[in-house]
Amino acid sequence: MTRPAASHSSCSGCDLCLLACPVWRQTRDIRLTPHGRAKALQHGATAAELGTSIASCTLCGSCEPACPEEIPLVDLILDLRRKHPLAPAPESRPAQATATVSGTLILPDVALRADAARLARIAASLGAGLAADDGADISLALEAGARVPPARLTQFLAGLAAATRLVAADGLLLRQLHAWLPGKHIDSLGIALSALPSVRSKLRARDLYVIEPRAFHADHARLAGHYDALRVDIGLETNLDLQRLAIPTTASSAQNRLGLRALDAAEQANWILEGRNFERVVVEDAHDCAVFAAVTDRPVVHLGDL
Amino acid sequence: MRIPDIEPGVIPPDPVASDALIGIPRQQTNPARWQGAGWPAFAAQLTAEGIEVIDASHLRGTFSTDAGGTAYGMPHGVVIARSSLQVSTILKAAQAHRVPVTVRGGGLTTEGESVAFGGLLLDMTGMSRVIAIDTAKLQVRAQAGIFWASLAESLRRLGLDYLSAPLNLTSSVGGTLGVGGIDVNSPRLGCSADQAIALQVVTPTGEITECSDSENAELFQRVILGYGQFGVITEATLSIRPYTPLKMRYYYYSSLRTAIEDLQRLERGDASDYSGILTMMDKAITLLVAFDSDQREAEFDARWHAGLRGSGEAGFALRMAAHYALRPWNLKEALFLLRRKRQLFPEFRRPEHMRDGKMHDRTVVFSRAVWKFWGGRQMVIPDLATSADKFVEAVERGNAVCKRYFPYYTLYCVGIRLREDHRPHYELSCIPPDAQGWAYGCEFEPLLGDDIWSRDTLQSFKNAIYDIGLDLGGSYYRFGGMMKGYIRRAFGDALVERHLALKRKADPAMILNRDVIF
């Protein structure tokens, strides 16, 4: 007999998801955790009854590799968000012609696109073109639980068809791209940059390297090895916890982008820094630059600025 | 607020699971559900005091069972603990309204001890922060609902670690101190409960009290290993130590007796820093030893290694291959062993937790493996705890019981160094009264997987294991909850009556963690 795919019904209540959950860390309220949601669903809760809990998740994805039942917890929360959206559907990006780019194509997110000079440096480092359509509206809609018009998605994916490699700054979008474009070579921005010898040579042993959690957790089994090798090669520290899950600042969450009630990103950043011995913070996610700059007097640099 | 005078609670004639019929000993106790008299007034009082009482059924359902997954009960309401003062308010009101209060940490009990069969469930994970770390004294003060993993996370930033804790990330400190807490370094460092230096306890009548071996010692003695009967632990001061990764070594045996004899010899000789036995089958037994330093490992190699009767991995694999080559009808068993080895071994050598051949964060490694390969919706883990000289017989007899009930199961054996000065802590606990120097525990865990076993089979299996303990004069780690029918027979009337009298005095309405022991 084949074991059925894991769902919320598979949750045995082990609590391992709590250990990595930033919402639990700040609230100590089990109702706002994957465990709490799964158990409530097992006991007949509707999405509407779980509204506060559904809205609280930052989609960092750290619960998913922690789950021994291998429940697809990110898909579960996205599904619940569709039933109980965070906010009305954000404006869809108007259709526009996208240049066909072969080779490597970068999909910057909102924060990366805001700094044109940095983006140009990254593109040059990677020898990559920039996607005119980076799907930021699609990512935000998915995270907020809004409907993405199929025509919009088709248009977005068509613009990526010719690229041989995609480099996505948005970790949630990257996870979806793997599902939408099976077989396509897709990397996170952090992986793409940290694999470059020119970037690695500028990392230092006294750096605190902050991994972007969404992309990391989406491919945890593979990427844990990449970052462990980076740690060994350079001798730096990372924002991984004892389970080797990335502690998020949550600065890039939809709640922040939509101006909704969000977790305290500064508190998360302080927790990442607590007790660490470092001279510089290096971040993969451009959203994190300002968060760390606000809580430490030591330099904070984006990986693309090295 | 004036607390009304409290009358002694209505207690059954024999609150520790009296025999159902004269001459027929009770072997299982399913608590009756508390019917809810006084709940509305109690809940209203808490709400008026600014305490959120969660009463939606889908939210209460989150707490309807424990890790065992065989005991089910629904609380009338749930409160997430937030402060000692809040817990005090709750217990005072519970005494006044005679509402049972069940306290839950990680919920990792297996016999329903942290399941509320009506009344209020107090979720202690709401109080789970580190309060202070004293690097000079090597002590930490934390709220008691904290998971050991969260505590380790804070300590590691300072290069520190706890002494010993259950090999499970989501055990809570408070829950562990109430029952024991066994680690693979317990043969050297004792159980987790012995690491507690001082506690803040909210008594069943709501007094917030600090206790230790030197302050309110009698309360300290009863709360440590006290199965939650004499108070709610809200804060704990624990001994800590510098963090060290560990070097693991595995020896393989095909005889339980030989493996246990070697284990006990190593522990008597203080040969290693960590030791224990884990089986895949009763003919594939792993004795693990581990070291905090290269020096300790070198001393082990010089003095103990050659005398051990177990094999290395390659040698043992060859022996097993020869064994099954001569017994081709046991192919299914051989395939199980091979599959289990392929699944388990890499999990204990995950590259991100290994550096220079040493394992980092052992609790994470072990706990992941526990949940992945032994966890599930139901966990049935009867155990036996005996003195050193009775242990081989206990394990061999328990193994025979396992074999009768289940095709595949795991045994986990570990020693527990005892502290003579803590003898009073050990009364009516998992530490057998005749144990000197070390107590030994063995967990018998069938691999239930996704198979469906009847409740009768599981209970009958547990009873068969527990009957061995009665026969040998041992104790158990999990004698509360559904297994409390064994308490009087294991500990004797005199001790139980004495503790019952203490309980009645401390908890007049008998509201705190009802049906766990009393």
Short mmCIF file of N, CA and C in Angstrom, two decimals, chain A residues 1 3-4 9-19 24-31 35-36 39-41 43-46 49-50 65-66 68-70 220-221 224-225 228 231-232 237 240-245 247 267 270-276, chain B residues 52 54 57-67 72 74 80-82 104-108 123 125-130 145-147 149-150 152-154 156-158 168-170 350-355 360-361 364 367-368 371-372 375-377 450:
data_model
loop_
_atom_site.label_atom_id
_atom_site.label_comp_id
_atom_site.label_asym_id
_atom_site.label_seq_id
_atom_site.Cartn_x
_atom_site.Cartn_y
_atom_site.Cartn_z
N MET A 1 0.85 -1.19 0.00
CA MET A 1 0.00 0.00 0.00
C MET A 1 0.90 1.25 0.00
N ARG A 3 1.91 4.94 0.82
CA ARG A 3 1.55 5.90 1.86
C ARG A 3 0.97 7.15 1.21
N PRO A 4 -0.18 7.62 1.66
CA PRO A 4 -0.74 8.83 1.05
C PRO A 4 0.15 10.04 1.30
N SER A 9 -3.34 16.49 8.02
CA SER A 9 -3.82 15.34 8.78
C SER A 9 -2.67 14.47 9.29
N SER A 10 -1.50 14.61 8.66
CA SER A 10 -0.35 13.79 9.07
C SER A 10 0.35 14.34 10.30
N CYS A 11 0.01 15.53 10.72
CA CYS A 11 0.73 16.15 11.84
C CYS A 11 0.52 15.34 13.12
N SER A 12 1.63 14.91 13.71
CA SER A 12 1.53 14.15 14.96
C SER A 12 1.76 15.06 16.17
N GLY A 13 2.02 16.33 15.92
CA GLY A 13 2.13 17.27 17.03
C GLY A 13 3.48 17.25 17.73
N CYS A 14 4.54 16.95 16.97
CA CYS A 14 5.87 16.81 17.60
C CYS A 14 6.45 18.14 18.04
N ASP A 15 5.98 19.25 17.46
CA ASP A 15 6.44 20.60 17.84
C ASP A 15 7.78 21.00 17.23
N LEU A 16 8.39 20.17 16.40
CA LEU A 16 9.68 20.56 15.83
C LEU A 16 9.55 21.83 14.99
N CYS A 17 8.38 22.04 14.40
CA CYS A 17 8.18 23.25 13.59
C CYS A 17 8.24 24.51 14.45
N LEU A 18 7.84 24.37 15.71
CA LEU A 18 7.84 25.56 16.58
C LEU A 18 9.25 26.11 16.77
N LEU A 19 10.20 25.20 16.87
CA LEU A 19 11.56 25.61 17.22
C LEU A 19 12.13 26.60 16.22
N TRP A 24 6.33 31.92 16.29
CA TRP A 24 6.29 31.33 17.63
C TRP A 24 7.33 31.97 18.53
N ARG A 25 8.47 32.24 17.96
CA ARG A 25 9.54 32.84 18.77
C ARG A 25 9.10 34.18 19.37
N GLN A 26 8.36 34.94 18.60
CA GLN A 26 7.96 36.26 19.10
C GLN A 26 6.67 36.22 19.92
N THR A 27 5.80 35.25 19.65
CA THR A 27 4.50 35.27 20.34
C THR A 27 4.35 34.18 21.39
N ARG A 28 5.10 33.09 21.26
CA ARG A 28 4.93 31.91 22.12
C ARG A 28 3.45 31.50 22.16
N ASP A 29 2.83 31.52 21.00
CA ASP A 29 1.42 31.18 20.90
C ASP A 29 1.27 30.07 19.88
N ILE A 30 0.99 28.88 20.36
CA ILE A 30 0.96 27.71 19.47
C ILE A 30 -0.11 27.83 18.39
N ARG A 31 -1.14 28.65 18.63
CA ARG A 31 -2.19 28.81 17.63
C ARG A 31 -1.67 29.41 16.33
N HIS A 35 2.00 23.70 13.67
CA HIS A 35 1.39 22.70 14.54
C HIS A 35 -0.03 23.12 14.92
N GLY A 36 -0.16 24.35 15.37
CA GLY A 36 -1.48 24.84 15.78
C GLY A 36 -2.49 24.79 14.66
N LYS A 39 -3.35 21.03 13.70
CA LYS A 39 -4.21 20.39 14.70
C LYS A 39 -5.62 20.99 14.67
N ALA A 40 -5.68 22.31 14.49
CA ALA A 40 -7.00 22.95 14.42
C ALA A 40 -7.77 22.42 13.21
N LEU A 41 -7.08 22.25 12.09
CA LEU A 41 -7.74 21.71 10.91
C LEU A 41 -8.19 20.27 11.15
N HIS A 43 -9.24 19.24 13.78
CA HIS A 43 -10.42 19.33 14.64
C HIS A 43 -11.51 20.19 14.01
N GLY A 44 -11.48 20.29 12.70
CA GLY A 44 -12.63 20.85 11.99
C GLY A 44 -12.62 22.34 11.77
N ALA A 45 -11.50 23.01 12.01
CA ALA A 45 -11.49 24.46 11.82
C ALA A 45 -11.62 24.81 10.34
N THR A 46 -12.23 25.94 10.08
CA THR A 46 -12.30 26.47 8.71
C THR A 46 -11.19 27.50 8.55
N GLU A 49 -11.88 30.60 10.45
CA GLU A 49 -11.64 30.51 11.90
C GLU A 49 -10.15 30.61 12.22
N LEU A 50 -9.32 30.31 11.24
CA LEU A 50 -7.88 30.39 11.45
C LEU A 50 -7.29 31.67 10.87
N PRO A 65 11.44 21.87 6.24
CA PRO A 65 12.47 20.85 6.41
C PRO A 65 12.54 20.28 7.82
N ALA A 66 11.96 21.01 8.78
CA ALA A 66 11.98 20.50 10.15
C ALA A 66 10.96 19.39 10.37
N PRO A 68 9.16 16.10 10.47
CA PRO A 68 9.53 14.70 10.22
C PRO A 68 8.48 13.97 9.37
N GLU A 69 7.27 14.49 9.34
CA GLU A 69 6.22 13.86 8.51
C GLU A 69 6.27 14.35 7.08
N GLU A 70 7.18 15.26 6.80
CA GLU A 70 7.37 15.81 5.46
C GLU A 70 6.08 16.41 4.89
N HIS A 220 16.37 22.55 1.04
CA HIS A 220 17.23 22.50 2.22
C HIS A 220 18.26 21.39 2.17
N ALA A 221 17.85 20.21 1.75
CA ALA A 221 18.76 19.06 1.80
C ALA A 221 20.02 19.34 0.98
N ALA A 224 21.95 22.94 2.38
CA ALA A 224 22.65 22.86 3.67
C ALA A 224 24.11 22.51 3.43
N GLY A 225 24.36 21.67 2.44
CA GLY A 225 25.73 21.29 2.10
C GLY A 225 26.51 22.46 1.51
N ASP A 228 27.31 24.86 4.30
CA ASP A 228 28.27 24.28 5.24
C ASP A 228 29.68 24.34 4.64
N ARG A 231 30.89 27.84 4.97
CA ARG A 231 31.31 28.09 6.35
C ARG A 231 32.71 27.51 6.59
N VAL A 232 32.92 26.30 6.10
CA VAL A 232 34.22 25.65 6.31
C VAL A 232 35.31 26.38 5.52
N GLU A 237 30.55 32.78 10.16
CA GLU A 237 29.35 32.31 10.84
C GLU A 237 28.15 32.61 9.96
N LEU A 240 22.30 30.25 10.60
CA LEU A 240 21.67 28.95 10.79
C LEU A 240 21.55 28.63 12.28
N ASP A 241 20.46 28.00 12.65
CA ASP A 241 20.29 27.59 14.04
C ASP A 241 20.84 26.18 14.22
N LEU A 242 20.60 25.59 15.37
CA LEU A 242 21.19 24.27 15.64
C LEU A 242 20.61 23.19 14.73
N GLN A 243 19.40 23.42 14.22
CA GLN A 243 18.83 22.46 13.26
C GLN A 243 19.31 22.72 11.84
N ARG A 244 20.19 23.72 11.68
CA ARG A 244 20.69 24.13 10.37
C ARG A 244 19.55 24.70 9.53
N LEU A 245 18.68 25.44 10.18
CA LEU A 245 17.62 26.18 9.50
C LEU A 245 17.95 27.66 9.63
N ILE A 247 17.56 31.42 10.35
CA ILE A 247 16.71 32.31 11.14
C ILE A 247 16.38 33.52 10.26
N GLU A 267 13.73 42.73 15.99
CA GLU A 267 13.90 41.74 17.06
C GLU A 267 14.51 40.46 16.49
N ASN A 270 18.15 41.13 15.90
CA ASN A 270 18.88 41.11 17.18
C ASN A 270 19.13 39.67 17.64
N TRP A 271 18.14 38.81 17.42
CA TRP A 271 18.30 37.41 17.81
C TRP A 271 19.39 36.74 16.95
N ILE A 272 19.43 37.09 15.68
CA ILE A 272 20.48 36.53 14.81
C ILE A 272 21.86 36.98 15.30
N LEU A 273 21.94 38.22 15.75
CA LEU A 273 23.24 38.77 16.16
C LEU A 273 23.66 38.35 17.57
N GLU A 274 22.70 37.99 18.40
CA GLU A 274 22.96 37.76 19.82
C GLU A 274 24.10 36.76 20.05
N GLY A 275 25.09 37.20 20.78
CA GLY A 275 26.20 36.32 21.14
C GLY A 275 27.16 35.99 20.01
N ARG A 276 26.95 36.55 18.83
CA ARG A 276 27.83 36.23 17.70
C ARG A 276 29.05 37.14 17.71
N GLU B 52 -6.80 35.23 29.14
CA GLU B 52 -7.53 34.71 27.98
C GLU B 52 -7.76 33.21 28.16
N ILE B 54 -9.04 30.07 26.19
CA ILE B 54 -9.33 29.63 24.82
C ILE B 54 -10.35 28.52 24.90
N SER B 57 -13.52 24.85 20.10
CA SER B 57 -13.21 23.41 20.16
C SER B 57 -12.04 23.05 19.27
N HIS B 58 -11.90 23.72 18.11
CA HIS B 58 -10.78 23.36 17.23
C HIS B 58 -9.44 23.77 17.84
N LEU B 59 -9.45 24.75 18.72
CA LEU B 59 -8.20 25.15 19.38
C LEU B 59 -7.92 24.26 20.59
N ARG B 60 -8.97 23.90 21.31
CA ARG B 60 -8.78 22.96 22.42
C ARG B 60 -8.29 21.62 21.89
N GLY B 61 -8.74 21.29 20.68
CA GLY B 61 -8.37 20.01 20.09
C GLY B 61 -6.88 19.86 19.86
N THR B 62 -6.18 20.98 19.75
CA THR B 62 -4.72 20.93 19.60
C THR B 62 -4.08 20.14 20.73
N PHE B 63 -4.76 20.12 21.87
CA PHE B 63 -4.17 19.51 23.07
C PHE B 63 -4.88 18.20 23.44
N SER B 64 -5.58 17.60 22.48
CA SER B 64 -6.44 16.47 22.83
C SER B 64 -5.69 15.18 23.10
N THR B 65 -4.43 15.11 22.68
CA THR B 65 -3.66 13.91 23.01
C THR B 65 -2.21 14.29 23.24
N ASP B 66 -1.41 13.33 23.58
CA ASP B 66 0.02 13.58 23.82
C ASP B 66 0.83 12.81 22.79
N ALA B 67 2.15 12.72 22.99
CA ALA B 67 2.98 12.04 22.01
C ALA B 67 2.62 10.57 21.89
N TYR B 72 -6.96 10.14 24.81
CA TYR B 72 -7.60 11.33 24.25
C TYR B 72 -8.53 11.96 25.28
N MET B 74 -10.50 16.08 26.12
CA MET B 74 -10.64 17.49 25.73
C MET B 74 -10.75 18.35 26.98
N ILE B 80 -2.74 29.87 27.80
CA ILE B 80 -1.31 29.88 27.52
C ILE B 80 -0.64 30.62 28.68
N ALA B 81 0.25 29.91 29.37
CA ALA B 81 0.90 30.50 30.54
C ALA B 81 1.75 31.70 30.12
N ARG B 82 1.68 32.77 30.87
CA ARG B 82 2.45 33.97 30.53
C ARG B 82 3.32 34.47 31.67
N ARG B 104 0.92 21.26 30.80
CA ARG B 104 1.56 20.63 29.64
C ARG B 104 2.76 21.45 29.19
N GLY B 105 3.87 20.77 28.97
CA GLY B 105 5.04 21.42 28.39
C GLY B 105 5.11 21.06 26.92
N GLY B 106 6.03 20.15 26.59
CA GLY B 106 6.12 19.69 25.20
C GLY B 106 5.07 18.67 24.84
N GLY B 107 4.34 18.18 25.82
CA GLY B 107 3.30 17.19 25.53
C GLY B 107 3.88 15.84 25.11
N LEU B 108 5.10 15.55 25.58
CA LEU B 108 5.76 14.33 25.13
C LEU B 108 5.52 13.14 26.05
N ASP B 123 -0.93 25.62 29.09
CA ASP B 123 0.14 25.40 28.11
C ASP B 123 1.37 26.20 28.52
N THR B 125 4.29 26.32 27.31
CA THR B 125 5.24 26.80 26.29
C THR B 125 5.16 28.32 26.13
N GLY B 126 4.08 28.90 26.68
CA GLY B 126 3.99 30.36 26.67
C GLY B 126 5.03 31.01 27.57
N MET B 127 5.56 30.24 28.52
CA MET B 127 6.63 30.76 29.39
C MET B 127 7.90 30.02 29.02
N SER B 128 8.60 30.52 28.02
CA SER B 128 9.71 29.73 27.50
C SER B 128 10.89 30.60 27.08
N ARG B 129 11.23 31.53 27.92
CA ARG B 129 12.36 32.39 27.59
C ARG B 129 13.51 32.19 28.56
N VAL B 130 14.71 32.43 28.05
CA VAL B 130 15.89 32.41 28.91
C VAL B 130 15.90 33.72 29.70
N GLY B 145 8.79 26.53 30.75
CA GLY B 145 8.16 25.97 29.56
C GLY B 145 9.10 25.91 28.36
N ILE B 146 10.33 26.34 28.55
CA ILE B 146 11.27 26.39 27.43
C ILE B 146 11.63 24.98 26.97
N PHE B 147 11.72 24.83 25.66
CA PHE B 147 12.20 23.55 25.11
C PHE B 147 13.71 23.49 25.33
N ALA B 149 15.80 22.49 23.29
CA ALA B 149 16.46 22.96 22.07
C ALA B 149 16.60 24.48 22.08
N SER B 150 15.57 25.17 22.55
CA SER B 150 15.64 26.63 22.60
C SER B 150 16.68 27.07 23.62
N ALA B 152 19.33 25.35 24.44
CA ALA B 152 20.63 25.07 23.82
C ALA B 152 21.00 26.15 22.82
N GLU B 153 20.01 26.63 22.09
CA GLU B 153 20.24 27.66 21.07
C GLU B 153 20.84 28.92 21.70
N SER B 154 20.30 29.31 22.85
CA SER B 154 20.84 30.50 23.54
C SER B 154 22.21 30.22 24.14
N ARG B 156 24.46 28.07 23.22
CA ARG B 156 25.52 27.86 22.22
C ARG B 156 26.13 29.15 21.71
N ARG B 157 25.35 30.22 21.72
CA ARG B 157 25.91 31.51 21.28
C ARG B 157 27.07 31.92 22.17
N LEU B 158 27.07 31.40 23.42
CA LEU B 158 28.14 31.74 24.36
C LEU B 158 29.11 30.58 24.55
N ASN B 168 15.42 14.62 22.81
CA ASN B 168 14.24 15.07 22.09
C ASN B 168 14.16 16.57 22.21
N LEU B 169 14.16 17.24 21.07
CA LEU B 169 14.28 18.69 21.06
C LEU B 169 13.12 19.41 21.73
N THR B 170 11.96 18.78 21.72
CA THR B 170 10.78 19.52 22.18
C THR B 170 10.29 19.06 23.55
N ARG B 350 25.02 13.01 9.41
CA ARG B 350 24.67 14.09 8.49
C ARG B 350 25.83 15.07 8.39
N PRO B 351 26.29 15.35 7.16
CA PRO B 351 27.52 16.13 7.02
C PRO B 351 27.46 17.51 7.67
N GLU B 352 26.28 18.13 7.68
CA GLU B 352 26.22 19.48 8.27
C GLU B 352 26.34 19.44 9.80
N HIS B 353 26.26 18.24 10.37
CA HIS B 353 26.45 18.13 11.82
C HIS B 353 27.78 17.48 12.18
N MET B 354 28.59 17.19 11.16
CA MET B 354 29.89 16.56 11.41
C MET B 354 31.00 17.53 11.02
N ARG B 355 31.94 17.71 11.90
CA ARG B 355 33.11 18.51 11.59
C ARG B 355 34.33 17.78 12.12
N HIS B 360 28.31 17.49 16.00
CA HIS B 360 27.87 18.72 16.66
C HIS B 360 26.36 18.66 16.89
N ASP B 361 25.96 19.15 18.04
CA ASP B 361 24.54 19.25 18.36
C ASP B 361 23.88 17.87 18.35
N VAL B 364 20.06 17.47 18.35
CA VAL B 364 19.38 17.68 17.07
C VAL B 364 19.47 16.41 16.24
N SER B 367 17.41 13.65 17.96
CA SER B 367 15.98 13.96 17.99
C SER B 367 15.36 13.83 16.60
N ARG B 368 16.07 14.32 15.59
CA ARG B 368 15.56 14.17 14.22
C ARG B 368 15.35 12.69 13.91
N TRP B 371 12.28 11.20 15.80
CA TRP B 371 10.98 11.51 15.21
C TRP B 371 10.82 10.89 13.83
N LYS B 372 11.91 10.83 13.09
CA LYS B 372 11.82 10.31 11.72
C LYS B 372 11.64 8.80 11.70
N GLY B 375 9.13 7.98 15.56
CA GLY B 375 7.95 8.78 15.87
C GLY B 375 6.76 8.40 15.02
N GLY B 376 5.64 9.02 15.31
CA GLY B 376 4.44 8.75 14.54
C GLY B 376 3.23 9.18 15.32
N ARG B 377 2.07 8.81 14.82
CA ARG B 377 0.86 9.25 15.51
C ARG B 377 0.66 8.53 16.82
N ASP B 450 3.11 2.91 9.97
CA ASP B 450 1.74 3.25 9.56
C ASP B 450 0.78 2.09 9.80
#
